[in-house]
Amino acid sequence: MTVQNNPSDGSNDPLLWLEDIEGPRAVAWVEAQNAATDAALCDDAYRADCDAALAILNADGRIPFVARSGDHLYNFWKDAQHPRGLWRRTTLESYRADAPEWDVLLDIDALNAAEGISWAFAGAARSPDKSTALISLSFNGTDAVEVREFDIATKSFVAGGFHLPKAKSRASWLDQDTLLFGSAFDAEDSTEAGYSRLVREWRRGTPLQSAEVVFTAEKQDVAAWFGVNRRPTHQRVMYWRALDFMRSHVFVEQTHGPFAGQRIQLDLPDQISISADASDLLLSPKEDWQVGEMTIPAGALAVIDFDRFLSGARDFDIVFQPSPTRALQSFVETRHGLMLEILDNVRGRIALATRTDDGWIETEVPGLPDNASISVGNFGGEDDPDLGTDVLFTITGFDRPTTLWLWDGRGAPEQLKHAPESFNSDGIEVKQCHAVAADGTKIPYFLIGKNLADPGTARPTILYGYGGFEVSLTPSYLGIIGRLWLEHGNVYALANIRGGGEFGPGWHLAALKETKHVAHDDFASVARDLVASGVTTTAKLACHGGSNGGLLVGNMLTRYPELFGAIWCSVPLLDMARYTKLLAGQSWIAEYGDPDIAEEWTYLQKFSPYHLIAPGKTYPPIFVTTNRTDDRVHPGHARKMAAALQALGYTAYFNETVVGGHSGAVDNTKQAQSQALGFAFLRKTIGAA
């Protein structure tokens, strides 16, 4: 395919018609493609894999993950009898039992039957007095939602209550009778990226149309975001004018203290993460920040009293200092101190940071395992002016079923739940290796499989990666992969390439816009290392990625086809000329660049797989998947890529589902089928067992 100078208008794209999501011609093409893929891949082994994956997804012994609000723990649960799920609650005392007693509040399958609509549950926000909730309902998994007020006591939607029609929305309770919301109802309400640019305040009993605009972003911005803190004595609303994916202007309105009633723009760098749950302002800059006579390093965590900051003070304390291998992933404020979630060479660590007369000190939480991924989250306490005491730890590893632990700040944590084993892990090992990139940077990757010390047998191997948006890939339990792949003696590898956040903001910034290709080059370096070390061969090596990871593996097809025997490309971004014109693409310009700017298209076209397809190449077979209800990454990317490859005689399998949105996780049956199709493709191409 010949690269055009200014291709973003689609005038030179012969496959533009495939962007018409529900167009009859495009849908007919999709149906024919799905039928051809099913005929090629849906054999007895596929059906067995599908059954096995579905059994894992529907297993009764799965952990019912919960959020605490008031006296109850809330959970959303799907199983074979309730494929769209149940929103339910229990008490902590009951949750500790092997079989908790659940109070079902809302049955989504029953709602769908009553209304004749394929709703998917997209979250619930309980009101300040916990009597009602804002329920978000998505049609088949879209990002756009309908928001309805729900009465918890009567288990019914509130007649005449708050109701926001379908849109990309966020809503939060300001008080029991007032909402803040942002909804991209129409072009006037929306940014060019398709998100809300207006925040409105809506009082109960008044028409939606009368809701007052209280904050505005510009059309060219990504969105207007907001957050409400209702913690007693610390009530405040924060607004973000998101200039792009990375930069924001932040504003605050407080109800207490010397600045009550004022809206103040915070004197902060554009690229910074902040939090303010109580009295302190906590922040972590994405680039070194010179403030007064001190420098707060990129990726550090600094703290200052919020009111003192608003008064002009800048004497920050440094809570966390990053190192070349140690990066802060997140943190949680508690009464005991700050719970720090740290990656140390891509291995999870949890530390409690406490304030002393000599500064902040870190102590490790006792009783947590080594060599695992550990995340931490608040467990209630939102109504406590002095912050909560309890946190939940989620602990997992590639061959370690997930466990859930409760810690109250004293002694060792208490294990609450333990997920069942989904596959036989006997003989399966986990090893961290390093490839060397072209510039000499060491690129870590995890290797998971049986008998890894035996170099004599090259085995079918999947290499997975993402490499974007500062997203860190960390060990997590490989339930379906373990059952369908590892048990058979195959190998799985997870690459921690640049563009992610495994080593802090600098790791992300190293593969951004004109250097985006660095992430792809890193991934190729890992592929070479897997072959050079004898783990696999080129013919037996497949790569897999989704979304931004779909862009990654699309580049493996077009830039590094000699390194792989097969490519599995899920819900991908592939046409970098038109991505800003398709759904939410405008919001990713800070990550990739703007194809309408000539000098930026100069580098964008070098990693635009759709434009790099050329005749006469030796491309490995590719399996491209997408979802018709994905309103984040347009299905046209996947459709056009598969069609363009097929037109030149290359082997390209295609599958498009109509349920699930971008995540594809709305329906367990569809999710199991999609996974099983991918592994059927690998059996057909790289000879996996």
XYZ file of C-alpha atoms in Angstrom, residues 146-428:
283
model
C -27.113 5.439 30.871
C -27.165 6.533 34.522
C -30.199 5.878 36.757
C -30.864 6.440 40.447
C -31.583 3.199 42.313
C -33.264 2.783 45.717
C -31.354 0.165 47.700
C -34.112 -0.614 50.227
C -36.813 -1.260 47.623
C -34.363 -2.657 45.038
C -35.901 -0.563 42.296
C -35.103 2.466 40.195
C -36.320 5.725 41.690
C -39.359 7.084 39.874
C -38.573 10.676 39.010
C -35.048 10.267 40.341
C -31.809 11.290 38.708
C -31.510 9.936 35.160
C -28.863 10.679 32.536
C -29.514 9.370 29.011
C -26.893 7.405 27.106
C -23.595 9.242 26.671
C -19.982 9.062 27.704
C -20.679 10.316 31.216
C -19.355 10.524 34.711
C -21.473 11.538 37.681
C -20.862 11.973 41.383
C -22.904 12.945 44.406
C -22.244 16.455 45.662
C -24.783 15.881 48.417
C -27.892 13.731 48.829
C -29.921 15.936 46.500
C -27.273 17.293 44.130
C -25.135 15.728 41.410
C -22.112 16.867 39.506
C -21.989 15.297 36.079
C -20.307 15.573 32.726
C -22.004 14.003 29.714
C -21.095 14.146 26.033
C -24.722 14.349 24.914
C -24.084 16.244 21.679
C -21.423 18.174 19.778
C -21.821 21.257 21.964
C -21.272 19.196 25.126
C -18.337 17.248 23.689
C -14.668 17.728 23.012
C -13.223 16.682 19.679
C -12.129 13.475 21.437
C -15.765 12.651 22.212
C -15.713 13.236 25.974
C -17.623 15.792 28.016
C -16.232 19.314 28.031
C -18.837 20.675 30.487
C -19.398 19.854 34.151
C -22.897 20.594 35.377
C -24.558 20.802 38.797
C -28.034 19.248 38.924
C -30.414 19.638 41.861
C -33.079 17.061 42.622
C -36.527 17.887 41.350
C -35.356 20.226 38.597
C -35.237 19.424 34.850
C -31.997 18.033 33.476
C -31.912 20.904 30.993
C -31.722 23.396 33.873
C -28.510 21.908 35.324
C -25.993 24.720 35.696
C -22.639 24.587 33.910
C -19.991 25.005 36.619
C -16.803 24.108 34.729
C -15.771 24.167 31.078
C -12.965 22.719 28.971
C -12.205 23.741 25.395
C -13.257 21.792 22.297
C -9.653 20.871 21.499
C -9.047 19.536 25.031
C -9.535 15.863 25.828
C -12.169 16.384 28.532
C -13.339 18.161 31.650
C -12.920 15.790 34.612
C -13.867 16.279 38.254
C -13.704 14.587 41.635
C -15.778 15.100 44.769
C -14.345 14.576 48.248
C -17.134 14.411 50.829
C -14.923 13.425 53.779
C -16.112 15.450 56.803
C -14.030 18.628 57.371
C -12.185 17.987 54.092
C -14.994 18.536 51.584
C -13.729 19.812 48.273
C -14.315 19.509 44.550
C -11.419 19.280 42.133
C -11.676 19.952 38.405
C -9.255 18.942 35.678
C -9.085 20.635 32.314
C -7.394 17.739 30.502
C -5.385 19.429 27.760
C -4.358 16.038 26.390
C -3.753 12.558 27.704
C -0.763 13.703 29.777
C -1.279 17.401 30.589
C -3.931 19.033 32.760
C -4.785 22.263 34.523
C -6.147 21.531 38.001
C -8.616 23.631 40.004
C -9.991 23.247 43.534
C -13.012 24.525 45.441
C -13.049 23.944 49.212
C -15.954 24.213 51.636
C -13.768 24.550 54.754
C -10.793 26.628 55.771
C -9.489 30.023 54.717
C -10.162 29.409 51.000
C -13.746 28.161 51.334
C -15.950 29.118 48.420
C -13.112 30.087 46.078
C -12.095 28.304 42.879
C -8.320 28.287 42.664
C -6.117 26.990 39.871
C -3.304 25.017 41.457
C 0.189 26.271 40.701
C 1.485 22.958 39.369
C 3.233 21.589 36.286
C 0.892 20.342 33.565
C 2.231 16.784 33.799
C 1.577 15.709 37.367
C -0.578 13.302 39.384
C -2.199 14.624 42.549
C -4.350 13.396 45.421
C -6.000 15.128 48.367
C -8.126 12.806 50.510
C -7.671 14.751 53.733
C -5.445 17.638 54.904
C -2.483 16.993 52.635
C -1.783 17.595 48.971
C 0.193 14.677 47.535
C 1.752 14.891 44.117
C 4.030 13.036 41.745
C 5.434 14.919 38.713
C 6.063 13.177 35.377
C 9.164 15.312 34.821
C 11.638 16.840 37.289
C 9.989 19.863 38.908
C 12.092 22.751 40.164
C 10.027 24.400 42.890
C 11.715 27.054 44.976
C 15.162 25.803 45.911
C 14.281 22.118 45.685
C 13.806 19.696 42.816
C 11.105 17.052 43.031
C 12.301 14.245 40.745
C 10.059 12.677 38.141
C 8.242 9.754 39.731
C 8.839 10.933 43.306
C 5.990 11.429 45.782
C 5.912 14.743 47.644
C 3.532 16.072 50.286
C 2.516 19.427 51.759
C -0.410 20.681 53.820
C -3.069 21.698 51.277
C -4.043 25.006 52.895
C -0.386 25.979 53.291
C 0.174 25.240 49.602
C -2.784 27.451 48.674
C -1.250 30.182 50.874
C 1.975 30.015 48.874
C 4.136 27.594 50.862
C 6.314 25.252 48.779
C 8.319 23.401 51.439
C 7.413 19.894 50.276
C 8.497 16.755 52.062
C 9.671 13.900 49.847
C 7.854 10.696 50.785
C 9.197 8.424 48.051
C 12.361 8.777 46.016
C 12.550 6.668 42.832
C 15.659 4.822 41.674
C 16.629 3.330 38.301
C 14.859 0.069 39.198
C 12.320 1.223 41.793
C 9.115 3.007 40.757
C 5.977 4.112 42.574
C 2.797 2.718 41.016
C 0.171 4.124 43.377
C -0.493 5.066 46.984
C -3.336 5.057 49.504
C -3.836 7.497 52.380
C -4.698 5.875 55.722
C -4.705 6.923 59.360
C -1.510 4.912 59.821
C 0.342 6.685 57.018
C 0.707 6.292 53.276
C 0.538 2.806 51.769
C 2.994 2.791 48.860
C 2.595 0.345 45.998
C 6.092 -0.034 44.547
C 7.614 -1.951 41.664
C 11.172 -3.037 42.389
C 12.547 -4.426 39.130
C 8.920 -5.232 38.167
C 8.259 -7.082 41.436
C 5.602 -5.870 43.824
C 6.464 -4.294 47.164
C 4.195 -2.641 49.728
C 5.609 -0.151 52.207
C 4.004 1.984 54.901
C 5.387 5.529 54.842
C 5.029 7.428 58.116
C 5.896 10.980 59.069
C 8.540 11.502 61.771
C 10.448 14.483 63.114
C 13.294 13.449 60.811
C 11.152 13.126 57.707
C 9.257 10.239 56.171
C 10.366 6.658 56.718
C 9.342 3.439 54.977
C 8.626 0.139 56.718
C 7.540 -3.053 54.987
C 4.178 -4.530 55.893
C 4.792 -7.861 57.656
C 3.502 -11.171 56.361
C 3.345 -10.376 52.636
C 4.964 -12.718 50.098
C 7.998 -11.960 47.993
C 8.125 -12.301 44.209
C 4.472 -11.428 43.572
C 2.279 -8.593 42.375
C 0.652 -6.784 45.295
C -1.897 -4.012 44.951
C -3.478 -2.021 47.761
C -6.834 -0.300 48.006
C -8.882 1.553 50.609
C -11.487 -0.499 52.444
C -14.103 1.972 53.618
C -13.366 4.965 55.786
C -14.712 7.518 53.316
C -16.876 9.056 56.071
C -14.037 9.289 58.608
C -12.501 12.789 58.886
C -9.258 11.249 60.138
C -8.972 8.774 57.245
C -9.759 5.078 57.379
C -7.730 2.338 58.973
C -8.397 -0.695 56.772
C -6.869 -1.586 53.419
C -7.193 -4.580 51.102
C -4.176 -6.267 49.532
C -4.639 -8.226 46.314
C -1.766 -10.648 45.816
C -1.177 -12.628 42.646
C 1.503 -14.193 40.467
C 1.752 -16.050 37.178
C 1.377 -19.439 38.894
C -0.054 -18.110 42.179
C -3.880 -18.023 42.447
C -5.045 -14.622 43.617
C -5.578 -14.003 47.331
C -7.271 -11.129 49.141
C -6.001 -9.847 52.493
C -7.352 -7.332 55.017
C -5.003 -5.180 57.098
C -5.962 -2.759 59.839
C -2.475 -1.390 60.411
C -1.637 -3.705 63.302
C 0.261 -6.975 63.051
C 0.080 -9.217 60.001
C -2.716 -9.038 57.409
C -5.682 -11.428 57.566
C -6.385 -13.566 54.520
C -10.006 -13.133 53.475
C -10.275 -15.026 50.194
C -8.266 -17.445 48.074
C -9.030 -18.155 44.425
C -9.004 -21.786 43.271
C -6.301 -23.181 41.020
C -7.372 -22.981 37.399
C -4.573 -25.101 35.997
C -2.018 -27.680 37.081
C 1.108 -25.696 37.895
C 3.300 -28.733 38.650
C 6.686 -28.159 37.044
C 5.860 -24.632 35.884
